[in-house]
Tab-separated table of C-alpha atoms (C1' of nucleotides) in Angstrom:
chain	number	residue	atom	x	y	z
A	192	UNK	CA	57.147	40.087	158.682
A	193	UNK	CA	56.400	38.280	155.441
A	194	UNK	CA	59.189	36.870	153.356
A	195	UNK	CA	59.911	39.332	150.537
A	196	UNK	CA	58.431	38.481	147.163
A	197	UNK	CA	60.760	38.202	144.171
A	198	UNK	CA	60.193	39.835	140.786
A	199	UNK	CA	61.894	39.899	137.434
A	200	UNK	CA	62.051	43.287	135.754
A	201	UNK	CA	63.170	43.782	132.182
A	202	UNK	CA	64.867	46.793	130.690
A	203	UNK	CA	66.711	47.373	127.453
A	204	UNK	CA	70.279	48.297	128.433
A	205	UNK	CA	70.399	50.939	125.674
A	206	UNK	CA	67.517	52.673	127.437
A	207	UNK	CA	68.272	51.912	131.073
A	208	UNK	CA	70.905	49.462	132.253
A	209	UNK	CA	72.200	48.126	135.555
A	210	UNK	CA	75.109	50.566	135.146
A	211	UNK	CA	72.674	53.487	135.101
A	212	UNK	CA	71.016	52.165	138.223
A	213	UNK	CA	74.347	51.694	139.966
A	214	UNK	CA	75.206	55.337	139.277
A	215	UNK	CA	71.812	56.618	140.442
A	216	UNK	CA	71.439	54.132	143.308
A	217	UNK	CA	67.633	54.487	143.081
A	218	UNK	CA	65.218	54.880	140.187
A	219	UNK	CA	61.553	55.298	139.442
A	220	UNK	CA	60.519	52.297	137.335
A	221	UNK	CA	58.280	54.338	135.043
A	222	UNK	CA	57.004	53.916	131.505
A	223	UNK	CA	55.110	50.681	132.136
A	224	UNK	CA	52.168	50.725	129.711
A	225	UNK	CA	50.939	47.194	129.951
A	226	UNK	CA	48.046	46.595	132.337
A	227	UNK	CA	49.197	43.169	133.452
A	228	UNK	CA	52.679	44.444	134.232
A	229	UNK	CA	51.191	47.475	135.979
A	230	UNK	CA	48.975	45.271	138.104
A	231	UNK	CA	51.942	43.146	139.100
A	232	UNK	CA	53.784	46.313	140.100
A	233	UNK	CA	50.798	47.330	142.244
A	234	UNK	CA	51.262	44.104	144.170
A	235	UNK	CA	54.828	44.980	145.109
A	236	UNK	CA	55.713	45.701	148.720
A	237	UNK	CA	58.590	47.690	150.144
A	238	UNK	CA	61.414	45.252	150.802
A	239	UNK	CA	60.591	42.982	147.867
A	240	UNK	CA	63.535	41.919	145.730
A	241	UNK	CA	63.845	41.983	141.949
A	242	UNK	CA	66.149	40.517	139.352
A	243	UNK	CA	67.306	43.106	136.825
A	244	UNK	CA	67.047	41.575	133.338
A	245	UNK	CA	68.654	43.073	130.247
A	246	UNK	CA	66.380	42.496	127.270
A	247	UNK	CA	66.827	43.039	123.544
A	248	UNK	CA	70.598	42.713	123.734
A	249	UNK	CA	73.076	39.924	123.184
A	250	UNK	CA	72.769	37.865	125.138
A	251	UNK	CA	69.645	38.781	127.129
A	252	UNK	CA	69.816	37.747	130.781
A	253	UNK	CA	69.787	38.546	134.472
A	254	UNK	CA	72.514	41.018	135.420
A	255	UNK	CA	71.712	42.279	138.904
A	256	UNK	CA	69.494	42.600	141.931
A	257	UNK	CA	67.274	45.422	143.191
A	258	UNK	CA	65.020	46.131	146.135
A	259	UNK	CA	61.640	47.869	146.208
A	260	UNK	CA	61.857	51.052	148.313
A	261	UNK	CA	58.538	52.756	147.483
A	262	UNK	CA	55.243	51.680	145.976
A	263	UNK	CA	52.062	53.259	144.620
A	264	UNK	CA	53.802	56.233	143.052
A	265	UNK	CA	52.157	58.087	140.182
A	266	UNK	CA	54.124	57.665	136.958
A	267	UNK	CA	54.950	61.268	136.002
A	268	UNK	CA	55.756	60.430	132.369
A	269	UNK	CA	52.060	59.911	131.532
A	270	UNK	CA	51.497	63.688	131.873
A	271	UNK	CA	54.656	64.726	130.046
A	272	UNK	CA	53.773	65.650	126.469
A	273	UNK	CA	57.416	65.358	125.458
A	274	UNK	CA	57.739	61.840	126.810
A	275	UNK	CA	57.260	58.797	124.639
A	276	UNK	CA	55.156	57.494	127.519
A	277	UNK	CA	52.712	60.424	127.411
A	278	UNK	CA	49.126	59.178	127.703
A	279	UNK	CA	46.447	61.686	126.617
A	280	UNK	CA	43.756	59.432	128.063
A	281	UNK	CA	45.088	59.725	131.593
A	282	UNK	CA	44.320	62.597	133.962
A	283	UNK	CA	45.722	63.858	137.240
A	284	UNK	CA	42.521	63.216	139.184
A	285	UNK	CA	42.615	59.572	138.191
A	286	UNK	CA	46.075	58.600	136.936
A	287	UNK	CA	46.049	55.471	134.849
A	288	UNK	CA	49.691	54.504	135.333
A	289	UNK	CA	51.762	54.197	138.441
A	290	UNK	CA	55.128	52.806	139.368
A	291	UNK	CA	57.489	51.719	142.096
A	292	UNK	CA	60.911	52.898	143.203
A	293	UNK	CA	63.793	50.449	142.993
A	294	UNK	CA	67.162	50.519	144.702
A	295	UNK	CA	70.412	49.040	143.448
A	296	UNK	CA	71.602	46.045	145.433
A	297	UNK	CA	74.257	44.436	143.277
A	298	UNK	CA	75.480	43.603	139.831
A	299	UNK	CA	76.363	39.962	139.358
A	300	UNK	CA	79.894	39.082	138.296
A	301	UNK	CA	78.424	36.955	135.568
A	302	UNK	CA	75.264	37.446	133.517
A	303	UNK	CA	72.820	34.538	133.718
A	304	UNK	CA	71.689	34.391	130.112
A	305	UNK	CA	68.213	33.494	128.916
A	306	UNK	CA	69.769	30.505	127.178
A	307	UNK	CA	71.121	29.165	130.457
A	308	UNK	CA	67.839	29.914	132.212
A	309	UNK	CA	65.947	28.024	129.496
A	310	UNK	CA	68.220	25.027	129.990
A	311	UNK	CA	67.726	25.008	133.757
A	312	UNK	CA	64.023	25.816	134.012
A	313	UNK	CA	60.891	24.536	132.343
A	314	UNK	CA	58.252	26.824	130.872
A	315	UNK	CA	55.942	25.754	133.679
A	316	UNK	CA	58.426	26.842	136.324
A	317	UNK	CA	59.234	30.305	135.051
A	318	UNK	CA	57.058	32.599	132.945
A	319	UNK	CA	60.164	34.171	131.477
A	320	UNK	CA	61.057	31.086	129.483
A	321	UNK	CA	57.563	30.642	128.066
A	322	UNK	CA	57.608	31.241	124.370
A	323	UNK	CA	56.309	34.617	123.355
A	324	UNK	CA	56.262	36.017	126.858
A	325	UNK	CA	56.265	39.785	126.576
A	326	UNK	CA	55.664	40.879	130.138
A	327	UNK	CA	58.265	43.338	131.368
A	328	UNK	CA	57.492	42.623	135.028
A	329	UNK	CA	57.089	39.062	136.227
A	330	UNK	CA	56.519	37.645	139.712
A	331	UNK	CA	59.057	34.949	140.601
A	332	UNK	CA	58.017	32.308	143.147
A	333	UNK	CA	60.453	32.144	146.075
A	334	UNK	CA	61.515	28.603	145.286
A	335	UNK	CA	62.407	29.642	141.727
A	336	UNK	CA	64.196	32.755	142.978
A	337	UNK	CA	66.329	30.621	145.285
A	338	UNK	CA	67.200	28.329	142.409
A	339	UNK	CA	68.121	31.317	140.234
A	340	UNK	CA	70.331	32.660	143.019
A	341	UNK	CA	72.324	29.432	143.162
A	342	UNK	CA	73.403	30.096	139.570
A	343	UNK	CA	74.130	33.765	140.213
A	344	UNK	CA	76.150	33.841	143.413
B	14	DG	C1'	30.039	41.083	123.909
B	15	DC	C1'	32.259	39.186	119.744
B	16	DC	C1'	36.003	39.191	116.727
B	17	DA	C1'	39.041	40.799	113.008
B	18	DA	C1'	42.629	43.957	112.258
B	19	DC	C1'	46.369	46.078	113.988
B	20	DG	C1'	50.324	47.141	117.114
B	21	DT	C1'	53.998	45.802	120.299
B	22	DT	C1'	57.429	42.920	122.477
B	23	DG	C1'	61.401	40.491	122.167
B	24	DG	C1'	63.966	36.217	120.970
B	25	DC	C1'	66.116	34.403	117.127
C	1346	DG	C1'	63.741	40.893	109.146
C	1347	DC	C1'	60.728	37.239	110.765
C	1348	DC	C1'	57.350	35.579	113.581
C	1349	DA	C1'	54.762	33.990	117.740
C	1350	DA	C1'	52.028	35.593	121.347
C	1351	DC	C1'	49.227	38.571	123.154
C	1352	DG	C1'	47.007	43.174	124.149
C	1353	DT	C1'	44.180	46.913	122.256
C	1354	DT	C1'	40.833	48.997	119.283
C	1355	DG	C1'	36.709	49.634	116.973
C	1356	DG	C1'	32.822	48.149	114.038
C	1357	DC	C1'	28.822	45.666	114.510
DNA sequence: GCCAACGTTGGC
DNA sequence: GCCAACGTTGGC
């Protein structure tokens, strides 16, 4: 059994927050329309862990933990004409976008803000703190994940 | 295949 | 609202 890989997954709390996930227990992480982020998601394995990051809010930061429960799922929103994620260039024979299913693990008592993360990590260590980073899904090396956890627990 | 224009993300 | 950093698009 390999050690689970860690990820950092961003969501705007106005759209989907850790509270929503807690209520649902499990969610399809759909709407990813960036190829790099999609490719990262394709590399996820069941049992992997992810930090839930609230973006575009004050302050942005890590608020909880999730676990990957299913992978290689077709993102249904690409075929939904009423969805903002509808993609006319995709087709059911060869779907362009897929997603994973994530399960709620916990919400941290205290948010670890981007500011704190920036103070504790260098840009080399963590993609998240690199200026201009816009990826909504980021792999987190295990050693970095462990360091993050020491500030969260 | 190059590259300029344009769009998006997201912190500030 | 600004802007940096990319990704995407489309003309050539």
